CSV table of C-alpha atoms in Angstrom, one decimal:
chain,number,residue,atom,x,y,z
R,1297,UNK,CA,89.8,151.2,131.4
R,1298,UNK,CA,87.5,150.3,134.3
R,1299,UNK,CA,84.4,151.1,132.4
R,1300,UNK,CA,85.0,149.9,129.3
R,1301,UNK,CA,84.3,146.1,128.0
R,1302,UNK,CA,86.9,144.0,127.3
R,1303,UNK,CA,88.4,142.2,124.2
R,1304,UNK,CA,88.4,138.4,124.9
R,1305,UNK,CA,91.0,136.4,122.8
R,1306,UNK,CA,89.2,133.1,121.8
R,1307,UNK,CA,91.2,130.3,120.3
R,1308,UNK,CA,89.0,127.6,118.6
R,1309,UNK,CA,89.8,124.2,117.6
R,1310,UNK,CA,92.5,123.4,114.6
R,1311,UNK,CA,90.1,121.2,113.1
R,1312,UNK,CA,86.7,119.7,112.8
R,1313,UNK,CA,86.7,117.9,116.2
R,1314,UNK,CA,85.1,118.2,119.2
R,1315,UNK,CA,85.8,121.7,121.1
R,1316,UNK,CA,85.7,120.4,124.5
R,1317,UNK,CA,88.1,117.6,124.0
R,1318,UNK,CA,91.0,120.4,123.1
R,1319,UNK,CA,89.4,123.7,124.8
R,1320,UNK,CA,88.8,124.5,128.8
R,1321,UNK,CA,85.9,125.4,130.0
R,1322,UNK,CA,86.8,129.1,130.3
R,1323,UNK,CA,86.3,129.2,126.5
R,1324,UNK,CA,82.8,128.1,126.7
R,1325,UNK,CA,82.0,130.8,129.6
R,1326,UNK,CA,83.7,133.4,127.6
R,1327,UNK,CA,81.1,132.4,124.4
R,1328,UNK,CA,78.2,132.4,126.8
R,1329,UNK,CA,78.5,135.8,127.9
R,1330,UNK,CA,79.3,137.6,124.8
R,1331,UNK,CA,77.1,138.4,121.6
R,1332,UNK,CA,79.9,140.8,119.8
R,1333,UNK,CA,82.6,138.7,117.8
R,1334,UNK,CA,85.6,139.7,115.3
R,1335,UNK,CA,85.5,137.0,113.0
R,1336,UNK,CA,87.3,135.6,109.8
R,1337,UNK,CA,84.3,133.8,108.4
R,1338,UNK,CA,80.7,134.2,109.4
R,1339,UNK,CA,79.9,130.9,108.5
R,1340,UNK,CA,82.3,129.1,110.4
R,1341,UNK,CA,82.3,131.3,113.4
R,1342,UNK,CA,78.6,130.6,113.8
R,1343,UNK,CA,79.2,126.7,113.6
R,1344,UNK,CA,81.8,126.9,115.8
R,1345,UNK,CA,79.5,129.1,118.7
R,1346,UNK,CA,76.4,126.6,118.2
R,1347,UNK,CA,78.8,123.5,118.5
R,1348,UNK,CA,80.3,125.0,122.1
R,1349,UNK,CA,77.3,126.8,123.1
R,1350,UNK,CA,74.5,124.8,121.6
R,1351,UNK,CA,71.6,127.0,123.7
R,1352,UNK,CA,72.9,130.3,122.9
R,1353,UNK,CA,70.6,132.2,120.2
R,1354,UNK,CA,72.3,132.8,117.0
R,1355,UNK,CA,70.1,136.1,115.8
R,1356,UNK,CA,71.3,137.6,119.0
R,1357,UNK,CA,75.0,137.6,117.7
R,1358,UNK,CA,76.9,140.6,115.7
R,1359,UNK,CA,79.9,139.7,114.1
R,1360,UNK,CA,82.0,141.9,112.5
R,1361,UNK,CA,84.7,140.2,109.4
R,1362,UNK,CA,87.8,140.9,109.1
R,1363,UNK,CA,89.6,139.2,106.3
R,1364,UNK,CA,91.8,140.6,103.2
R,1365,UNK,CA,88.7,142.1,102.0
R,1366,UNK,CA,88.2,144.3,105.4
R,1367,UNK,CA,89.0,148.1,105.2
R,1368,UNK,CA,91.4,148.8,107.7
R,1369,UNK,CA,89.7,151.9,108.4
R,1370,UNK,CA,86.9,149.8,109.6
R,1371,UNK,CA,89.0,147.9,112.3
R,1372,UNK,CA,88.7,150.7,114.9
R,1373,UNK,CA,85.0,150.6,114.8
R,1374,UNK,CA,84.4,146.8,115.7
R,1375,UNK,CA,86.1,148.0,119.3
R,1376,UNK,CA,83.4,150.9,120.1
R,1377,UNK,CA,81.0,148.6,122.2
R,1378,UNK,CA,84.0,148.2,124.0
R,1379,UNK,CA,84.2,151.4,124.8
R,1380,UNK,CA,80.8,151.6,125.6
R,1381,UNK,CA,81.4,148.7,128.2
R,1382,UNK,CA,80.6,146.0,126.3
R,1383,UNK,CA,82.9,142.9,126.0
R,1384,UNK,CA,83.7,141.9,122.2
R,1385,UNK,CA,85.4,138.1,121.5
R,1386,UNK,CA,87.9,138.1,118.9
R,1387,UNK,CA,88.1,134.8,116.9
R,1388,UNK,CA,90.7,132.5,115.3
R,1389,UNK,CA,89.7,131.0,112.1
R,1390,UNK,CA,91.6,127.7,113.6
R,1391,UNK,CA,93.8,127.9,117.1
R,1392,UNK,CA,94.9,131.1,118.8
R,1393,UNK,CA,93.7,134.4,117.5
R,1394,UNK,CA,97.2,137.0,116.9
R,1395,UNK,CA,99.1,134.7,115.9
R,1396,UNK,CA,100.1,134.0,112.4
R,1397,UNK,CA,96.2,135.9,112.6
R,1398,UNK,CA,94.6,139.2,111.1
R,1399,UNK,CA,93.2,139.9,114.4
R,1400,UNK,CA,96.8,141.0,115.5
R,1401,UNK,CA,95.8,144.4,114.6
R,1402,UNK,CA,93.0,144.6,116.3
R,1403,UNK,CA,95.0,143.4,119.0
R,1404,UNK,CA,97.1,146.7,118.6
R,1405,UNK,CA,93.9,149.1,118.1
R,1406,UNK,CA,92.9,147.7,121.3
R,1407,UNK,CA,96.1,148.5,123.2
R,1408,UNK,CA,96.1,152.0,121.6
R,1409,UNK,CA,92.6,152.5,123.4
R,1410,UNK,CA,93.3,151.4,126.2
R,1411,UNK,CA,90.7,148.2,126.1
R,1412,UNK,CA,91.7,145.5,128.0
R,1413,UNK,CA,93.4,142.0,126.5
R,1414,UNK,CA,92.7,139.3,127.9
R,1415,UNK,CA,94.0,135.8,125.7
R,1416,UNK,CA,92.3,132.6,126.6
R,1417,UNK,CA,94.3,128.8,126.6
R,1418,UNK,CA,93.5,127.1,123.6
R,1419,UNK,CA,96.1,125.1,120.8
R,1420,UNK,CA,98.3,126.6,119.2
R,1421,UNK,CA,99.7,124.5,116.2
R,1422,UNK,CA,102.7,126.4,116.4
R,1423,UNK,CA,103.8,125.6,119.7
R,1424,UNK,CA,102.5,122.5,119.9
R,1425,UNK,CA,104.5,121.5,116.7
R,1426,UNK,CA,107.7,123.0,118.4
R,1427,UNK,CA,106.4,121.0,121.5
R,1428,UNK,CA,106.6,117.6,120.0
R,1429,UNK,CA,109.7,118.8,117.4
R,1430,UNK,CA,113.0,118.0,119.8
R,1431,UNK,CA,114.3,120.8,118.6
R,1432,UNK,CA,115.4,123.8,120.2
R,1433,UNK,CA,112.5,125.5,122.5
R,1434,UNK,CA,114.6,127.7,123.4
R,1435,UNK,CA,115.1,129.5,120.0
R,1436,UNK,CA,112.9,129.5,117.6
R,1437,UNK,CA,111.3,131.7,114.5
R,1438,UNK,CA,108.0,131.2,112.9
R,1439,UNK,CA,108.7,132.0,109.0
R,1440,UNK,CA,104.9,131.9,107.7
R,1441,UNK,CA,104.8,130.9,104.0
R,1442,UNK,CA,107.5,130.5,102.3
R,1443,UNK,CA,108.4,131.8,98.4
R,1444,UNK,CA,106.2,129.8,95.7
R,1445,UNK,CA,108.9,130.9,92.8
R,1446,UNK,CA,111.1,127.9,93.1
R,1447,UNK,CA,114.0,130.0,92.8
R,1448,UNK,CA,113.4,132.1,95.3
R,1449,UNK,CA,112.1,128.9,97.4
R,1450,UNK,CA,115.4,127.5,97.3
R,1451,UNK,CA,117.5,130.2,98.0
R,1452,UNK,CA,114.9,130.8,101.4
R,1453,UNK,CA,115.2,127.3,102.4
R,1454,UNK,CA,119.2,127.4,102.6
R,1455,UNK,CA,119.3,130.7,103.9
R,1456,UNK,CA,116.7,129.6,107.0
R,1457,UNK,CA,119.3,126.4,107.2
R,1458,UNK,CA,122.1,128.6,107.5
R,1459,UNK,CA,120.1,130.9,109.9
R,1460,UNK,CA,119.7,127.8,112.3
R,1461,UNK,CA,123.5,126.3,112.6
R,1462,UNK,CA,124.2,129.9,112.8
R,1463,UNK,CA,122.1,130.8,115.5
R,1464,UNK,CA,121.4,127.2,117.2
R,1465,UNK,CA,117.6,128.4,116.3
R,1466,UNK,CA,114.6,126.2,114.8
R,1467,UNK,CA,113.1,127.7,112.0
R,1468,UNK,CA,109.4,126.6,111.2
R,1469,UNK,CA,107.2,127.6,108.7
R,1470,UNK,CA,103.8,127.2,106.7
R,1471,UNK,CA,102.7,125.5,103.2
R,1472,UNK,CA,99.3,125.9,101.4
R,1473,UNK,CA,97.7,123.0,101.9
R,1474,UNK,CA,97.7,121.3,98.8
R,1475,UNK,CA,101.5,122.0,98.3
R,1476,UNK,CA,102.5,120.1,101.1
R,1477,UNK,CA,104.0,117.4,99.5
R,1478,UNK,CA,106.0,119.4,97.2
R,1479,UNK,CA,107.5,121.0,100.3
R,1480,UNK,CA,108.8,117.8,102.0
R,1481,UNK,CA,110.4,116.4,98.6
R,1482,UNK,CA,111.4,120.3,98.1
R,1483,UNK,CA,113.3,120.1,102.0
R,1484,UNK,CA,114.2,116.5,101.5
R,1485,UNK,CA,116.5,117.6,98.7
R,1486,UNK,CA,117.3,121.1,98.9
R,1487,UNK,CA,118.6,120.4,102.9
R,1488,UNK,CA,121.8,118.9,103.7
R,1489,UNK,CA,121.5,115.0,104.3
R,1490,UNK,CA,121.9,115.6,108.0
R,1491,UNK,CA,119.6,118.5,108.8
R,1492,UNK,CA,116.9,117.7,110.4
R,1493,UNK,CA,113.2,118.2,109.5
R,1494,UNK,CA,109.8,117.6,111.8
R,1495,UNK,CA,106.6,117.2,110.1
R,1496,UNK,CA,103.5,118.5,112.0
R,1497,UNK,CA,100.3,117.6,110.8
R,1498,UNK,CA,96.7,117.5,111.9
R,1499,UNK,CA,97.7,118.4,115.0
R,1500,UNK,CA,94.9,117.6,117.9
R,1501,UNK,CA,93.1,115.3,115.5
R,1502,UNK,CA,92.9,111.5,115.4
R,1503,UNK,CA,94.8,111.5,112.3
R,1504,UNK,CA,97.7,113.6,113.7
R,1505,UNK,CA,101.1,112.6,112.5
R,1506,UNK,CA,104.2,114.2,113.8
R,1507,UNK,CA,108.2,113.1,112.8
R,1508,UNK,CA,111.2,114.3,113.0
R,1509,UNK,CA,113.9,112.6,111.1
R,1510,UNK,CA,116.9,113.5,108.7
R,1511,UNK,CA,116.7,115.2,105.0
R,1512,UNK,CA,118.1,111.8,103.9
R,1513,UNK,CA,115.8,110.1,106.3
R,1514,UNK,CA,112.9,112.0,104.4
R,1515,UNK,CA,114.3,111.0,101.1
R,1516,UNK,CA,113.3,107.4,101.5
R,1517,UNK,CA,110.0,108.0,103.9
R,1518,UNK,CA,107.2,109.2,102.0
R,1519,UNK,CA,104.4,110.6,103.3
R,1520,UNK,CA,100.7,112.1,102.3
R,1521,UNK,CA,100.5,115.7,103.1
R,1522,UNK,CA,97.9,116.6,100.8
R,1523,UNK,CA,95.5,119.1,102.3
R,1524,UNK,CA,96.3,118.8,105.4
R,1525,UNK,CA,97.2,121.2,108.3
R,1526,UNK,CA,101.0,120.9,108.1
R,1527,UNK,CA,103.9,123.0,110.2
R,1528,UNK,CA,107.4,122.1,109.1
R,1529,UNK,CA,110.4,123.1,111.2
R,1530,UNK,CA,113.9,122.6,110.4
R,1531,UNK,CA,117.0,122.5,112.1
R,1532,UNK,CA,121.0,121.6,111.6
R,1533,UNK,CA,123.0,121.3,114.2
């Protein structure tokens, strides 16, 4: 492992804000020194490098994709400058790269070949929902998305309710975007009156809202979720 370079896990910002008002400055060190990157979307993974580390020459960069439309054949590949000594950043499309991230498996390829990890601090919208929820930190699931048949919806919401009186254990999950508000009026009524639900959205930026309040509570606050960064956690006691 001594010779080879290392993978650098670089979280970026959860939204279009200024990096250096939610990154440290490890993050823009990191950037400076490497040219090889994992990315999600060229595009934005060049924005974000020019608006960290204006100076650094954008032809110089390689970036490798990996989205749905990557081979997973491919993945072992982007790690060979590592073991040729080169260090290769692997970047989050928004927050921290592994989790609820593709680059989890490249995480895992890395381990196999014995590359080094090593995960920079950046935001998590995860934790920092489950921060700010007053729920329980000290058990808690992230669920991802949810079903979209509304049947099967249902039926997942009650059964993650159950799982949390159960188990004493918050259970947070993910909406697309533009669905958001059909999820809160979805929780508001599907929950029991009492259960309680925290709304996490645009987390880090100056329109962040976060609550936690009742299902009943929910029923008679209304708020505008529409494309916008949400996590929803839910808990009943």
């Amino acid at each position: 492992m001594t010779n080879h370079g290392k993978l650098y896990l670089i979280p970026t910002t959860l939204g279009d804000n200024n990096p250096m008002e939610v990154l440290p400055i490890t993050v823009k060190n990191t950037i400076e020194q490497i040219d090889i990157f994992i990315v999600e979307n060229e595009k934005t993974a060049r924005r974000f490098i020019k608006k960290i580390c204006p100076d650094k020459p954008q032809p110089s960069l390689k970036l490798f994709l990996l989205n749905k439309f990557t081979n997973e054949a491919d993945l072992p590949s982007f790690l060979d400058p590592c073991l040729s000594g080169t260090s290769v950043g692997l970047l989050s499309e928004a927050g921290c790269p592994g989790v609820a991230d593709p680059g989890a498996d490249v995480v895992k390829i890395a381990h196999d070949k014995n590359i080094k990890v090593v995960p920079l601090v950046g935001p998590s919208s995860i934790l920092m929902a489950m921060m700010s929820s007053g729920m329980n930190g000290q058990s808690f699931a992230f669920n991802g998305y949810l079903p979209i048949d509304k049947g099967e919806r249902k039926a997942e919401i009650k059964r993650l309710e159950r799982l949390s009186y159960e188990q004493d254990q918050s259970q947070l999950f993910i909406e697309t975007p533009y669905r958001n508000n059909k999820m809160i009026e979805d929780l508001a009524n599907i929950l029991e009156n009492n259960t309680q639900i925290c709304v996490a959205c645009d987390i880090t930026l100056p329109t962040e809202f976060i609550k936690t309040q009742t299902a009943n509570d929910w029923k008679n606050n209304k708020v505008d979720l529409h494309k916008r960064p949400t996590l929803f956690i839910i808990h009943k006691s």
